[in-house]
Coordinates of C-alpha atoms in Angstrom, one line a residue:
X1 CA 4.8 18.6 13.7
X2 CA 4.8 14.8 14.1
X3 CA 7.5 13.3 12.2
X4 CA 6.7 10.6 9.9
X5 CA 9.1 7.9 9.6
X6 CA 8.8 4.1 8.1
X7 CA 10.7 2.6 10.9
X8 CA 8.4 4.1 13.0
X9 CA 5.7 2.8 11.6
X10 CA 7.1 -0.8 11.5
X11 CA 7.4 -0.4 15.4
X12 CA 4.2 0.4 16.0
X13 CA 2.7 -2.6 14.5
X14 CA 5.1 -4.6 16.5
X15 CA 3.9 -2.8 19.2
X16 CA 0.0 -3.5 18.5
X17 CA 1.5 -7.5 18.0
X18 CA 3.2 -7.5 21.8
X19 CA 0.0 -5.5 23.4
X20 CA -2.5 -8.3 21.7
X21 CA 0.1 -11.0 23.1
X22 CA 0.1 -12.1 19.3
X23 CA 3.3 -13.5 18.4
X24 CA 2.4 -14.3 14.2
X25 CA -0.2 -12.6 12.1
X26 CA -1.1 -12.5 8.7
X27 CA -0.9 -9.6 7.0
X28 CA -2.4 -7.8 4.5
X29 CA -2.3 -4.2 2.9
X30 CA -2.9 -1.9 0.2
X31 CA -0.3 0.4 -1.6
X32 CA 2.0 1.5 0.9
X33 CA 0.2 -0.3 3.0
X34 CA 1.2 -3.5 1.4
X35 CA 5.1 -2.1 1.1
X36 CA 4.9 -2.3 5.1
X37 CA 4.0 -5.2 5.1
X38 CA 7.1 -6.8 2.8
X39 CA 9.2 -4.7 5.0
X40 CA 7.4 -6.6 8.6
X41 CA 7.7 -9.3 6.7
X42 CA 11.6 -9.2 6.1
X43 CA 13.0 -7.8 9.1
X44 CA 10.6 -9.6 11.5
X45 CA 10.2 -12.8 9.6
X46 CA 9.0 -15.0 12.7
X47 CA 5.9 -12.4 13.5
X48 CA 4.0 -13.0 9.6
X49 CA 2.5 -15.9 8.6
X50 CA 1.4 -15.0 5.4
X51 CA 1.4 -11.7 3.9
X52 CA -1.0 -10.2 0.8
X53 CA 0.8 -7.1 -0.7
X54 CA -2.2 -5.5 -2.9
X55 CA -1.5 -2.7 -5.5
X56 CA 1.8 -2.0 -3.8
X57 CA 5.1 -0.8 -4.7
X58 CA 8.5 -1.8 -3.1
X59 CA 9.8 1.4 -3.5
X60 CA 8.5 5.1 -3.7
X61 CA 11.6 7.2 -4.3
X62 CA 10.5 7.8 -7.6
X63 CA 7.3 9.4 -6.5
X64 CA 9.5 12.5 -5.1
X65 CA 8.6 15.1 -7.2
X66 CA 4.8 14.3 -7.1
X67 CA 5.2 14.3 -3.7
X68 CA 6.7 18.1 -3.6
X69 CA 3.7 18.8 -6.1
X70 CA 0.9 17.0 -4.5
X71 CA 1.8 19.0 -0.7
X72 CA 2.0 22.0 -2.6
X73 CA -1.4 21.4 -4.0
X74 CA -2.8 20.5 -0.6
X75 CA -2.0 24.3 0.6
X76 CA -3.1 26.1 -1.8
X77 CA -6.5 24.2 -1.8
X78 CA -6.8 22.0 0.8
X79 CA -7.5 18.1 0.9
X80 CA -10.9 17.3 -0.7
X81 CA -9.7 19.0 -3.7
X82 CA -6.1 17.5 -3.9
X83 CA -8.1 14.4 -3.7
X84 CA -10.7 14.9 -6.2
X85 CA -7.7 16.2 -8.5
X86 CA -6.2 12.9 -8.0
X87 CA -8.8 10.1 -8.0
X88 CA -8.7 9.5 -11.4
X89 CA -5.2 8.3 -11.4
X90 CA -5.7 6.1 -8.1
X91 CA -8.7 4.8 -8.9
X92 CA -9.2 5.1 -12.8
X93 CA -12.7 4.5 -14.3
X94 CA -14.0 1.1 -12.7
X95 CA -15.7 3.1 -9.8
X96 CA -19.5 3.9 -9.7
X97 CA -20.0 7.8 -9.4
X98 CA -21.1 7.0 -5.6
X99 CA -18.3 4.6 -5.0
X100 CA -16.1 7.1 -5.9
X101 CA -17.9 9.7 -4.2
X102 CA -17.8 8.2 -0.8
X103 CA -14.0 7.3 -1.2
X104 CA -13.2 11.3 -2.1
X105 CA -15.1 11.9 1.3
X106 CA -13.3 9.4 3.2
X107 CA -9.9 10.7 2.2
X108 CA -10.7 14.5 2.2
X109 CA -11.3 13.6 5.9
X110 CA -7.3 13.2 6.7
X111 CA -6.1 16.4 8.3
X112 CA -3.8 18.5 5.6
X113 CA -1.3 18.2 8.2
X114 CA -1.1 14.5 8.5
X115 CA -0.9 14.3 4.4
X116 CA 1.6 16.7 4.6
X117 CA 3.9 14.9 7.1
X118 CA 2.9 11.4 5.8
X119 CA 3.8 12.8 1.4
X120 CA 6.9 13.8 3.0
X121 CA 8.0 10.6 4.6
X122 CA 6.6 9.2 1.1
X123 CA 9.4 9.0 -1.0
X124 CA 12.0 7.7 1.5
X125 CA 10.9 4.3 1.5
X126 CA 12.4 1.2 -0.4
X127 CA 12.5 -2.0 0.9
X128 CA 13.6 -3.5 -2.8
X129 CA 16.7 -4.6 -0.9
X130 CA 14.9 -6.4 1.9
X131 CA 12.2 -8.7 -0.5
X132 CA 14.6 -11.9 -0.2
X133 CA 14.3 -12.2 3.3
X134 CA 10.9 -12.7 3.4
X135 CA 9.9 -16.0 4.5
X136 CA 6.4 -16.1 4.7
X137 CA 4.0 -17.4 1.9
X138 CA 3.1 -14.3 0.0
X139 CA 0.7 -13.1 -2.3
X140 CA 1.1 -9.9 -4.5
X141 CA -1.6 -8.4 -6.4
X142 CA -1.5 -5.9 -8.9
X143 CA -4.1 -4.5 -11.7
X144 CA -3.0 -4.7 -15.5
X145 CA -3.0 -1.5 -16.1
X146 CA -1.3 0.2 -12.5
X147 CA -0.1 4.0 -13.4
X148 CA 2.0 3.1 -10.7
X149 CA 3.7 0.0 -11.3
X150 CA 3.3 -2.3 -14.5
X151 CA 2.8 -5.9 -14.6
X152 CA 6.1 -6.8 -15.7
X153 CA 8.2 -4.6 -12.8
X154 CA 5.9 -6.0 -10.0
X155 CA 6.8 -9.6 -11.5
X156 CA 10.3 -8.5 -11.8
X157 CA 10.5 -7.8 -7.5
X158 CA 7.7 -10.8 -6.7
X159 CA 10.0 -13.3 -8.2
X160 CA 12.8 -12.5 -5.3
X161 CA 10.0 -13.3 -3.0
X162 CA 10.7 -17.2 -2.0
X163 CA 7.5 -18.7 -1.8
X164 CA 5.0 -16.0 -3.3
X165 CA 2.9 -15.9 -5.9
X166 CA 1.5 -13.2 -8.2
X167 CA -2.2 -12.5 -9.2
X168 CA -3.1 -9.8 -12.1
X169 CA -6.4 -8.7 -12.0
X170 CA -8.0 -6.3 -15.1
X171 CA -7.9 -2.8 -14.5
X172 CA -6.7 0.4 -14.4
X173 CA -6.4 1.3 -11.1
X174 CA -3.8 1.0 -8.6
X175 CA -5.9 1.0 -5.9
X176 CA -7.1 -2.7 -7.1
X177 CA -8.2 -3.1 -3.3
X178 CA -10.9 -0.9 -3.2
X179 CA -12.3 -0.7 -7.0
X180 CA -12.2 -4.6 -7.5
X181 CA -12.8 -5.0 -3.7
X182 CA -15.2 -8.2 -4.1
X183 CA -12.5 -10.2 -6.6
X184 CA -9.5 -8.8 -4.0
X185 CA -11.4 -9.9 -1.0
X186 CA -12.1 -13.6 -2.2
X187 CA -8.7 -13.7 -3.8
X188 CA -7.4 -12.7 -0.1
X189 CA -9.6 -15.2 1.7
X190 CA -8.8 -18.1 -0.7
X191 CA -5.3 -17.5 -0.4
X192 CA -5.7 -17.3 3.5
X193 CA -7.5 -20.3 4.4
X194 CA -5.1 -22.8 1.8

């Protein structure tokens, strides 16, 4: 019955910040993942340093009706099969069989209930409005061929970004982050350490 909320969210990680007596930190995160992040970034400017924003879209309102769909799927046949029914969109073709294998099994471990809450809260977020506030240096990352977002809309929302940068990588997959793992990882630590 836990109540899923972005702001909530947001407060937690400035929670985790305070409790680690850690006033900045870089920051870096995968699909919505990443959208958190633009939106720590532009409400809490002074806490990120940098921020990497990999596969991730600044808003999800569109995603409402796949939302509706997906947490119907989920009850009628639970997790691990919404996911395998799923994969190939998310992750596309790149993936060995037991890459793609052990990330099913990974995901089919989140409780129905938690998806369910979480696909909810999905399609209320949009921090499009926010992405000039952002003062931090900031990377975005996205595949050339995202079902999710293309190229050119990405580039269209990076460009408001002050100081950020875009990197296209080849692929299909909007989950760049974890089937191009090794190229987003040393992109990540390269733009990190400059």
């Amino acid at each position: 019955n836990y109540q899923w909320a972005f702001n909530t969210i947001i407060a937690d990680i400035l929670a985790v910040f305070d409790h680690l007596k850690m006033s900045q930190a870089n920051i870096v995160g995968a699909k919505i993942g990443g959208t958190i992040g633009l939106a720590l970034a532009a409400q809490y400017p002074e806490r990120v340093k940098r921020l990497v924003a990999i596969g991730s879209p600044v808003s999800l309102v569109p995603l409402k009706k796949n939302t509706v769909v997906w947490r119907q799927r989920i009850a009628e046949v639970g997790v691990e099969a919404w996911v395998r029914g799923t994969q190939q969109n998310r992750m596309g073709t790149a993936m060995a069989p037991l890459q793609l294998e052990w990330w099913t099994q990974l995901m089919s471990k989140t409780a129905a209930s938690t998806l369910q809450g979480f696909l909810q809260m999905v399609p209320t977020v949009d921090v499009s409005d926010m992405l000039e506030k952002i003062q931090s240096r900031s990377l975005i990352v996205v595949s050339s061929g995202s079902s999710l977002n293309s190229v050119e809309e990405v580039r269209s929302w990076q460009q408001r970004i002050p100081d950020s940068r875009l990197l296209v990588i080849d692929g299909e997959s909007y989950h760049i982050g974890a089937t191009h793992s090794d190229v987003v990882a040393k992109a990540v630590q390269e733009f990190l350490l400059t």
